[in-house]
Tab-separated table of C-alpha atoms in Angstrom:
chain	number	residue	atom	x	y	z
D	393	UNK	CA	-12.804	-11.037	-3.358
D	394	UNK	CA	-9.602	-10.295	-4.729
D	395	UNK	CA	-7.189	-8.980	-1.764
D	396	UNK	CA	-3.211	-8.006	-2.312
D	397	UNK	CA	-1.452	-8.954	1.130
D	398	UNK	CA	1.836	-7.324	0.876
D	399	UNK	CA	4.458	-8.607	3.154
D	400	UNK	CA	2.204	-11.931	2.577
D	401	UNK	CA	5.665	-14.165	3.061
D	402	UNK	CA	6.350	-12.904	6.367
D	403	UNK	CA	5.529	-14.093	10.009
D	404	UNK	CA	2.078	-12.358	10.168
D	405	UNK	CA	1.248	-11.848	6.653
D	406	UNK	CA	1.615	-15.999	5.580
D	407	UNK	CA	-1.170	-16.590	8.555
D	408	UNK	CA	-3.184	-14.140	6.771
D	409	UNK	CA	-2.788	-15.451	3.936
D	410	UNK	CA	-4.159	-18.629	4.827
D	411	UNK	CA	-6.936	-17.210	6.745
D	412	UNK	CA	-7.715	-15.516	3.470
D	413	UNK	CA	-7.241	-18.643	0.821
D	414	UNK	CA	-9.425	-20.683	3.596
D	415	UNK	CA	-12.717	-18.436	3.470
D	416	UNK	CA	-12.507	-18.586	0.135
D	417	UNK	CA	-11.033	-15.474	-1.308
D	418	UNK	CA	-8.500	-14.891	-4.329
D	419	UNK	CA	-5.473	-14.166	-3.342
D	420	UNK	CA	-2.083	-12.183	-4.511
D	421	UNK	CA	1.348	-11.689	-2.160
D	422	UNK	CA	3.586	-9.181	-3.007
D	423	UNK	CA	6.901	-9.649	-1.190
D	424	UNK	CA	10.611	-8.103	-1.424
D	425	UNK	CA	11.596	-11.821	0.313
D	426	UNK	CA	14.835	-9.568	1.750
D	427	UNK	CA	17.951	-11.240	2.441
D	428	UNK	CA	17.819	-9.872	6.059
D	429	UNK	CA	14.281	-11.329	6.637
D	430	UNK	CA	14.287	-14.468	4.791
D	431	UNK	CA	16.398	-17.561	4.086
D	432	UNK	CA	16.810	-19.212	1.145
D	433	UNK	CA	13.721	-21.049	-0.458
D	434	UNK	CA	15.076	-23.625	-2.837
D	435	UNK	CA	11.916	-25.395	-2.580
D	436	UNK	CA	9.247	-22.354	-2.989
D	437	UNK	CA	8.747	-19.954	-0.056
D	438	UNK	CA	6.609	-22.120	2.517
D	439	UNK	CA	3.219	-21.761	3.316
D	440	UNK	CA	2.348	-19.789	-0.130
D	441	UNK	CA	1.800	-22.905	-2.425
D	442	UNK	CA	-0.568	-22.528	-4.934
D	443	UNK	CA	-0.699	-18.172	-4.228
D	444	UNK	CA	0.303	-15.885	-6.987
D	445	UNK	CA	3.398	-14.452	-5.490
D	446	UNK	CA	5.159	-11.620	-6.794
D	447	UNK	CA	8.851	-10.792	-6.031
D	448	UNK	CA	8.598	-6.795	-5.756
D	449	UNK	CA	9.583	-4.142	-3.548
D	450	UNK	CA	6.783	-1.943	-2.004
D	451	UNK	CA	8.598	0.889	-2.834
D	452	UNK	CA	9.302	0.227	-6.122
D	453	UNK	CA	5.971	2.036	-8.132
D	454	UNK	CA	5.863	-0.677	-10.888
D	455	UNK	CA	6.131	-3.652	-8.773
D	456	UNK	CA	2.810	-2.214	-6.882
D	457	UNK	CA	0.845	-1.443	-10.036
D	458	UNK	CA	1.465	-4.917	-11.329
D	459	UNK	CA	0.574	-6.472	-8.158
D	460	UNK	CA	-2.957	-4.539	-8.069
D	461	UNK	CA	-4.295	-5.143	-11.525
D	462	UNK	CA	-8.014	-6.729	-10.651
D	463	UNK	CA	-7.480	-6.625	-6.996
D	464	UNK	CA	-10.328	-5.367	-4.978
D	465	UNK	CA	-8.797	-4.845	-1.309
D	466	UNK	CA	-5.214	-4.410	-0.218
D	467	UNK	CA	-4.408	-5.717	3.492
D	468	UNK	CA	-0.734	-4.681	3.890
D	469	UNK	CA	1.759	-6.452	6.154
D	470	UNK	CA	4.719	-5.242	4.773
D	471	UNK	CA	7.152	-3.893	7.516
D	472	UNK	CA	9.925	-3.602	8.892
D	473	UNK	CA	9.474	-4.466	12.517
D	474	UNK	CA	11.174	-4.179	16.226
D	475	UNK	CA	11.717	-1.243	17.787
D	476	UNK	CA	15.481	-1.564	15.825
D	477	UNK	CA	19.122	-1.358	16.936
D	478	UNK	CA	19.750	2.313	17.283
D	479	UNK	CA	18.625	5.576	15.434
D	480	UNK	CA	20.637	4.370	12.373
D	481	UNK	CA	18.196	2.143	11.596
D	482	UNK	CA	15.593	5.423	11.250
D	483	UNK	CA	16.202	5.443	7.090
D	484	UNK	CA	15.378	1.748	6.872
D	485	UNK	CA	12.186	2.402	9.048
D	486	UNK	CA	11.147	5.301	7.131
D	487	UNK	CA	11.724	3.917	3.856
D	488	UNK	CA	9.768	1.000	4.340
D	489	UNK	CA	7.578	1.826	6.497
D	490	UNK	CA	6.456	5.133	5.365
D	491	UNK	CA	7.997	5.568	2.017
D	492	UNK	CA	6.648	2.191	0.691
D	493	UNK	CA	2.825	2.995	2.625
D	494	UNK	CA	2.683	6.627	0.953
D	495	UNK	CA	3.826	4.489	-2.546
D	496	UNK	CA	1.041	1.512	-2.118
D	497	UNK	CA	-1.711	4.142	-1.756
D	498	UNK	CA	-0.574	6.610	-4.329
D	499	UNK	CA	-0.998	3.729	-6.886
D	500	UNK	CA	-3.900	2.603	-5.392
D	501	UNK	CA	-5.739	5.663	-5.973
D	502	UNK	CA	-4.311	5.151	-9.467
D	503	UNK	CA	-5.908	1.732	-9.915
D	504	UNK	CA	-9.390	2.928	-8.219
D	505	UNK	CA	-8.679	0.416	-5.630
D	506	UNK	CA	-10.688	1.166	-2.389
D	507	UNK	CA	-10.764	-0.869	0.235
D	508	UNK	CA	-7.523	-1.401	2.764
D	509	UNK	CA	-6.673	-3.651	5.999
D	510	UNK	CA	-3.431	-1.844	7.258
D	511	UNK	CA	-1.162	-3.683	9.903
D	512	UNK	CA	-0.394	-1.342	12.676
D	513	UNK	CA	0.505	-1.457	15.977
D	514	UNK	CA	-0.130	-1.170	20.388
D	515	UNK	CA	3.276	0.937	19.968
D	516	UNK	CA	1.361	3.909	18.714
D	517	UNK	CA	0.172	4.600	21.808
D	518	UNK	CA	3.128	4.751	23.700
D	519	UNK	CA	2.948	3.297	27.396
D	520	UNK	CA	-0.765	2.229	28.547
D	521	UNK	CA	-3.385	4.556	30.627
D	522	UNK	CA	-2.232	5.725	33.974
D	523	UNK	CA	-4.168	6.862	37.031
D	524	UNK	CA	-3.003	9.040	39.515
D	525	UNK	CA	-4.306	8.758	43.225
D	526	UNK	CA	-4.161	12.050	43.648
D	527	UNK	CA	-4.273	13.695	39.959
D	528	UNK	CA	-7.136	11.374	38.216
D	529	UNK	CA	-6.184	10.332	34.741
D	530	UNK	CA	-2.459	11.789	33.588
D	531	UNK	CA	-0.169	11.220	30.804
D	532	UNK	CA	3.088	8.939	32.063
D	533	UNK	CA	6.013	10.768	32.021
D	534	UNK	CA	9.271	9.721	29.946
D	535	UNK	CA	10.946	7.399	31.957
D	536	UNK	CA	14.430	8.212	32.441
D	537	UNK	CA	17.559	6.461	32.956
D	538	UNK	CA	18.637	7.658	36.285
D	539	UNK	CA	15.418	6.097	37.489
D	540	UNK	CA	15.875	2.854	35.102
D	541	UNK	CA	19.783	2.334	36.509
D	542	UNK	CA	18.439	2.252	40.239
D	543	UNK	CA	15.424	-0.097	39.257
D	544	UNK	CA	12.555	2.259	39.356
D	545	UNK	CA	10.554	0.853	36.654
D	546	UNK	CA	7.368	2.290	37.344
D	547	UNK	CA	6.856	5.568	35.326
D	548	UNK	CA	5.992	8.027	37.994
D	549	UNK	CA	2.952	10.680	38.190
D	550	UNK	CA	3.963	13.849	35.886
D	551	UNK	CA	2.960	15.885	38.537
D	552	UNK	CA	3.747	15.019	41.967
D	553	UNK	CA	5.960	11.871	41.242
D	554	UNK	CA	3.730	8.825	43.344
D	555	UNK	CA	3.597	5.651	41.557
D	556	UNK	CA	0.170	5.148	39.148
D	557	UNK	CA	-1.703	2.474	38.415
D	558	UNK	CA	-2.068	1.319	35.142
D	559	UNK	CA	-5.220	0.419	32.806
D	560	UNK	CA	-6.125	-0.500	29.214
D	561	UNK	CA	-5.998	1.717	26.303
D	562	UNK	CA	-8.996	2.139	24.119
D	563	UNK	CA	-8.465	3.097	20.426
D	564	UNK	CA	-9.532	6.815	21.064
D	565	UNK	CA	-6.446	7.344	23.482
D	566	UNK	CA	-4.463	10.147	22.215
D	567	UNK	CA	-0.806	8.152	20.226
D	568	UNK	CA	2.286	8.866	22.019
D	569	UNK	CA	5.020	6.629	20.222
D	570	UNK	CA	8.239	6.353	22.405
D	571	UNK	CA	10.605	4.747	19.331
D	572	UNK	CA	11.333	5.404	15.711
D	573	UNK	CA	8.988	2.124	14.992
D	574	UNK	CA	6.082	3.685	16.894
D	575	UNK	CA	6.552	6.639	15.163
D	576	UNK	CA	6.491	5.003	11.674
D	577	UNK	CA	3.830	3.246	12.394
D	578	UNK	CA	1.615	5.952	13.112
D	579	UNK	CA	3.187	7.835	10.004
D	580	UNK	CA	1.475	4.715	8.252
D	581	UNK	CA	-1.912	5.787	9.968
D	582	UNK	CA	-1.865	9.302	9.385
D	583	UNK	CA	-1.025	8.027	5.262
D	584	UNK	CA	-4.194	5.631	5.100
D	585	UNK	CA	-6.075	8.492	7.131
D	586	UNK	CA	-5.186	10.989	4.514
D	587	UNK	CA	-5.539	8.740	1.487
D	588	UNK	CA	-9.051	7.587	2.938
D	589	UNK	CA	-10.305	11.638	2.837
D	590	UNK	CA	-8.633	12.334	-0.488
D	591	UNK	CA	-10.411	9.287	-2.497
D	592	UNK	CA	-13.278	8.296	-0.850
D	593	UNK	CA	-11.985	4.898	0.124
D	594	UNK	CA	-12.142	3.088	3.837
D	595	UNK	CA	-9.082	2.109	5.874
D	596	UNK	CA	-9.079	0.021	8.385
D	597	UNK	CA	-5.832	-0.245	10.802
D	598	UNK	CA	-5.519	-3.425	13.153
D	599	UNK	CA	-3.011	-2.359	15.946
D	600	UNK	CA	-1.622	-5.288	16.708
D	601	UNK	CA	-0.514	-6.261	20.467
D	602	UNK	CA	2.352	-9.018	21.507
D	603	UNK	CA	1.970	-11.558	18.422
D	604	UNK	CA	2.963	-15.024	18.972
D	605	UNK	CA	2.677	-18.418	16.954
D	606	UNK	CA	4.216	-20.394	14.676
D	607	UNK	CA	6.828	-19.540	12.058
D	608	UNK	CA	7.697	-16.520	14.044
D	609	UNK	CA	11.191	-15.244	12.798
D	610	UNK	CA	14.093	-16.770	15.012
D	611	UNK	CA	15.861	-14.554	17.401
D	612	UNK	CA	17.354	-11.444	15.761
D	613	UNK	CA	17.748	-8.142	17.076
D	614	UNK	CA	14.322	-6.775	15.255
D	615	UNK	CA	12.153	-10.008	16.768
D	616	UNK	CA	9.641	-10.038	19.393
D	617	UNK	CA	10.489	-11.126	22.657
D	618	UNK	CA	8.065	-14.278	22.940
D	619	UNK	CA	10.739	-15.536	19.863
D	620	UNK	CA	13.431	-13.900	21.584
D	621	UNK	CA	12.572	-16.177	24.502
D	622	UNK	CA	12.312	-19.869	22.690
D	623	UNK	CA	15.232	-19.133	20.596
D	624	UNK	CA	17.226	-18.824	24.077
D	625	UNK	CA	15.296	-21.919	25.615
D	626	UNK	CA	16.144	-23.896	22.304
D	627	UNK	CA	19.918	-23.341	22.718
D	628	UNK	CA	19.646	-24.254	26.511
D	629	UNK	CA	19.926	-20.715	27.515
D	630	UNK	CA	17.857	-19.266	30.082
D	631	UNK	CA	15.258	-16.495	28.919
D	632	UNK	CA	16.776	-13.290	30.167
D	633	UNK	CA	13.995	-10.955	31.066
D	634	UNK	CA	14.526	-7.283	31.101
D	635	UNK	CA	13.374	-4.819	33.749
D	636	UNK	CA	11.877	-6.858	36.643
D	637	UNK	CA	10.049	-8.765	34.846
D	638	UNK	CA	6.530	-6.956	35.734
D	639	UNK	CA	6.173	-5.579	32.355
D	640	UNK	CA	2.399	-5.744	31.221
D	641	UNK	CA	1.562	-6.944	27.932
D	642	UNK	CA	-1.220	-8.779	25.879
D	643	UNK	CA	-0.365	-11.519	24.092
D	644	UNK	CA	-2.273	-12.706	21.077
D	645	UNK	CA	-1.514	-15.815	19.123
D	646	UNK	CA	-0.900	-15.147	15.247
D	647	UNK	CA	-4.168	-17.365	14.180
D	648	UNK	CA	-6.463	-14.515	16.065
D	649	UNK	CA	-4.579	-11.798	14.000
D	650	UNK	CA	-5.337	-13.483	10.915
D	651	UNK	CA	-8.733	-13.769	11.622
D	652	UNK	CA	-8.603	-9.998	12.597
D	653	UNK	CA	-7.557	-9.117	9.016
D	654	UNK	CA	-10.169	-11.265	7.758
D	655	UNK	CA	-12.958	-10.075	9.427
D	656	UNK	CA	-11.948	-6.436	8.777
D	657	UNK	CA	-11.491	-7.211	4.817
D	658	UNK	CA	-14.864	-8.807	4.880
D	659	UNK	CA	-16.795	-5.742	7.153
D	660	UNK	CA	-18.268	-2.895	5.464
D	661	UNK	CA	-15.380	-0.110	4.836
D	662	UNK	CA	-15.185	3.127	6.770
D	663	UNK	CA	-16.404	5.602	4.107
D	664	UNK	CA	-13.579	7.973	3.369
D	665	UNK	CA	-12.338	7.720	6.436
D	666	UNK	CA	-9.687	4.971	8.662
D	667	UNK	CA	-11.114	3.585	11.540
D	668	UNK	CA	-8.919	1.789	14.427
D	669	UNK	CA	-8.967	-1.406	16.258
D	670	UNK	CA	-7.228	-2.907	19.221
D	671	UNK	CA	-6.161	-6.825	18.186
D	672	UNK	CA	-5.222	-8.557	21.333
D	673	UNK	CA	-6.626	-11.513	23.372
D	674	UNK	CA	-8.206	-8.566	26.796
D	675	UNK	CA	-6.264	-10.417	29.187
D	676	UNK	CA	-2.868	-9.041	29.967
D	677	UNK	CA	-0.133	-10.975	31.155
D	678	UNK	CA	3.138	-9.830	32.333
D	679	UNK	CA	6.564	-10.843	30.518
D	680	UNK	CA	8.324	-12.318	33.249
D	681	UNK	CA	4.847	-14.889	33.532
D	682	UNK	CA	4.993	-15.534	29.476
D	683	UNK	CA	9.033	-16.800	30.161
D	684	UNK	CA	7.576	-18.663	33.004
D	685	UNK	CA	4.878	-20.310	31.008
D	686	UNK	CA	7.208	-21.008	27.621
D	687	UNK	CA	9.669	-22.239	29.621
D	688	UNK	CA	7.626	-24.557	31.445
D	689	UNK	CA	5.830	-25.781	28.653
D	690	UNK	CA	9.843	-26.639	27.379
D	691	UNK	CA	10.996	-28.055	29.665
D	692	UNK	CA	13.629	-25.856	31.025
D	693	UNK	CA	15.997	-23.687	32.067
D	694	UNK	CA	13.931	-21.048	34.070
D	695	UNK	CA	13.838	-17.320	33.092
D	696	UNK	CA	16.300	-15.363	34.611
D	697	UNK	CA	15.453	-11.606	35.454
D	698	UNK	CA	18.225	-9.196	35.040
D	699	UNK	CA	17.434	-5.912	35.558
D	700	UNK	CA	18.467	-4.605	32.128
D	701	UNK	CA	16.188	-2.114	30.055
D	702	UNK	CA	15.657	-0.564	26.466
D	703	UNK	CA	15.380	2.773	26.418
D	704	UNK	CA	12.815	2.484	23.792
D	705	UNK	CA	10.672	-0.039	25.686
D	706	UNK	CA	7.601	1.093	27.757
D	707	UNK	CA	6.312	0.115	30.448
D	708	UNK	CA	2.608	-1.676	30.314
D	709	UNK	CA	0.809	-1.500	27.740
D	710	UNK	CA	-2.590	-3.379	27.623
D	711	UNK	CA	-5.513	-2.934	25.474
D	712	UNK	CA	-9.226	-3.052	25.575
D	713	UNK	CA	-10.525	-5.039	22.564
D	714	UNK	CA	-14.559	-3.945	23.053
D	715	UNK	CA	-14.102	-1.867	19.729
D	716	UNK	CA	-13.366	-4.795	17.318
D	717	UNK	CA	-15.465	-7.068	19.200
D	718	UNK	CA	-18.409	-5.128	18.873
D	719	UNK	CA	-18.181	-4.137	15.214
D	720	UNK	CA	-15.771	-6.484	13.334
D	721	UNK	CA	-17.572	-9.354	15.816
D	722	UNK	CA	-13.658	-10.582	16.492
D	723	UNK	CA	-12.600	-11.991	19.391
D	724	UNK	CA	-9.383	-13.845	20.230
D	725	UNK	CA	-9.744	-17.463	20.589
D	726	UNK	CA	-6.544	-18.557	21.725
D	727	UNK	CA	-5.966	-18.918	25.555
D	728	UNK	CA	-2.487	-17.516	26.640
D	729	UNK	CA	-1.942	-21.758	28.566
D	730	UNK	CA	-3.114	-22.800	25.216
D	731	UNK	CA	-0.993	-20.671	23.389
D	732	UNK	CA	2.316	-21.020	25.422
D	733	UNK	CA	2.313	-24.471	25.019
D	734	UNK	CA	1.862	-24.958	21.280
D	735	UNK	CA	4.534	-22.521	21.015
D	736	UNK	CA	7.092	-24.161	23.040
D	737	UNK	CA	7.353	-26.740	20.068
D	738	UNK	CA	6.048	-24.792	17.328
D	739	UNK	CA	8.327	-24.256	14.246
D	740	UNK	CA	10.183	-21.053	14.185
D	741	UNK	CA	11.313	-19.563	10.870
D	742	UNK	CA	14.821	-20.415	9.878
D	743	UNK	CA	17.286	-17.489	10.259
D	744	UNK	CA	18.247	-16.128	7.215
């Protein structure tokens, strides 16, 4: 098969890339390779040797229709990522996000190109299931920063305030993004959704959970926080871990999200229709224990927890991979020990 990975030099999109060349299939990257994302490549961008890589702009309409002439599936990667800065970063989320989505399918339907992989996200959905004792099954309510200042981190019951307890999210919970990346990335879904009904074609969206591995970006404001962590531990800094550490997460190394994308490229498309899937390993962890592990498996300095917050950032958020397990037959492979400790020494992309 023919596939287009847009984004295809980036963190994710390079592993899939691979995954893709490996089992066999032709394949095409389409990349802006933007000064804010990537460093210089005097010597060819790494990990793409021997891949027909375009320089182009998903938001640029020729660029796309050049980069799909004779493809047969389109997984796209391209992003911009992190829950951002502030709300000035909204246009730059939008445009690339959204804009260059609603671009790649519009000439897709041009070029009678019907089968996509789209790269979205556990942010959709906001903070994780709750359970009241009293109330069964409720919505979390906002957090706010009155209780966030005095180190209430626990979002409380919506209607008579006790503490929940939290569970996994299937695919079918109803999307409650909390940031202007959540919200773009569910734009993205809603696009594919629509795109899916209006041509006939399947979409597939991976909602990606905590992603980990090598050649993760270095530390920048937009990076995840398992490269936000080594990038301190590298410099000799302590990890500084937000909240009280008890945040609930599931990490999932980058070599199970490629494999994701590869079975869902390979698995019979959704007819006219997108269809959703959790990618994450099923066992959470919480981010104070992944600073713990990573800096263990470094050598040193211990985390230190400090009681700051995000606005943005929720809470727990944990999914249940059954879905994707049961018809894209994927399961993670990667044990979080396992994991941890390749990353602690793992190459990290160079800053740009």
């Amino acid at each position: 098969m023919r596939v287009l990975i847009t984004g295809g030099a980036g963190f994710i999109g390079s592993h899939v890339v691979a995954a893709c060349a490996t089992a066999g299939h032709e394949v095409r990257v389409l990349d802006a390779l933007l000064p804010a994302v990537h460093p210089a490549y005097p010597g060819g961008v790494p990990n793409l040797t021997g891949v027909d890589l375009l320089v182009g702009d998903v938001r640029d309409r020729d660029a796309v229709d050049r980069a799909l002439d004779g493809v047969e599936a389109v997984c796209h990667q391209a992003a911009m990522v992190g829950l951002g800065v502030d709300v000035q970063d909204m246009p730059d989320y939008a445009g690339i996000n959204d804009l260059g989505t609603a671009v790649l399918l519009a000439a897709m339907a041009r070029a009678d190109v019907g089968r996509l992989v789209l790269a979205s996200s556990m942010v959709v959905y906001g903070e994780s299931r709750y359970e009241c004792a009293e109330h069964g099954v409720v919505p979390a309510a906002p957090r706010r920063r009155a209780d966030l200042d005095d180190g209430r981190f626990e979002p409380p019951c919506p209607v008579c305030g006790r503490q929940l307890s939290w569970g996994a999210v299937g695919e079918d919970t109803p999307p409650d993004p909390r940031n202007t990346y959540a919200a773009t990335k569910l734009a993205q879904e809603h696009l594919a959704a629509s795109w899916a009904r209006s041509t006939g074609g399947g979409a597939v969206a991976l909602r990606y959970h905590n992603v980990y591995g090598p050649h993760m970006p270095r530390d920048t404001p937009y990076a995840g926080v398992a490269s936000i962590f080594r990038s301190a531990l590298e410099s000799g800094r302590a990890p500084r871990v937000f909240e009280d550490g008890g945040q609930q997460r599931d990490f999932v190394h980058v070599t199970d999200v490629a494999q994701a994308n590869l079975r869902a490229l390979e698995a019979e498309p959704p007819d006219g229709a997108l269809r959703a899937y959790n990618v994450a390993s099923g066992v959470p962890h919480t981010v104070g224990d992944m600073a713990a592990a990573l800096a263990e498996a470094f050598g040193g300095p211990a985390p230190v927890v400090t009681g700051e917050y995000r606005i943005g950032d929720v809470r727990h958020v944990v999914a249940a991979p059954a879905r994707a397990q049961d018809e894209l037959g994927y399961a993670a492979r990667v044990t979080f020990a396992d994991g941890m400790r390749q990353f602690a020494t793992a190459p990290l992309r160079p800053a740009p």
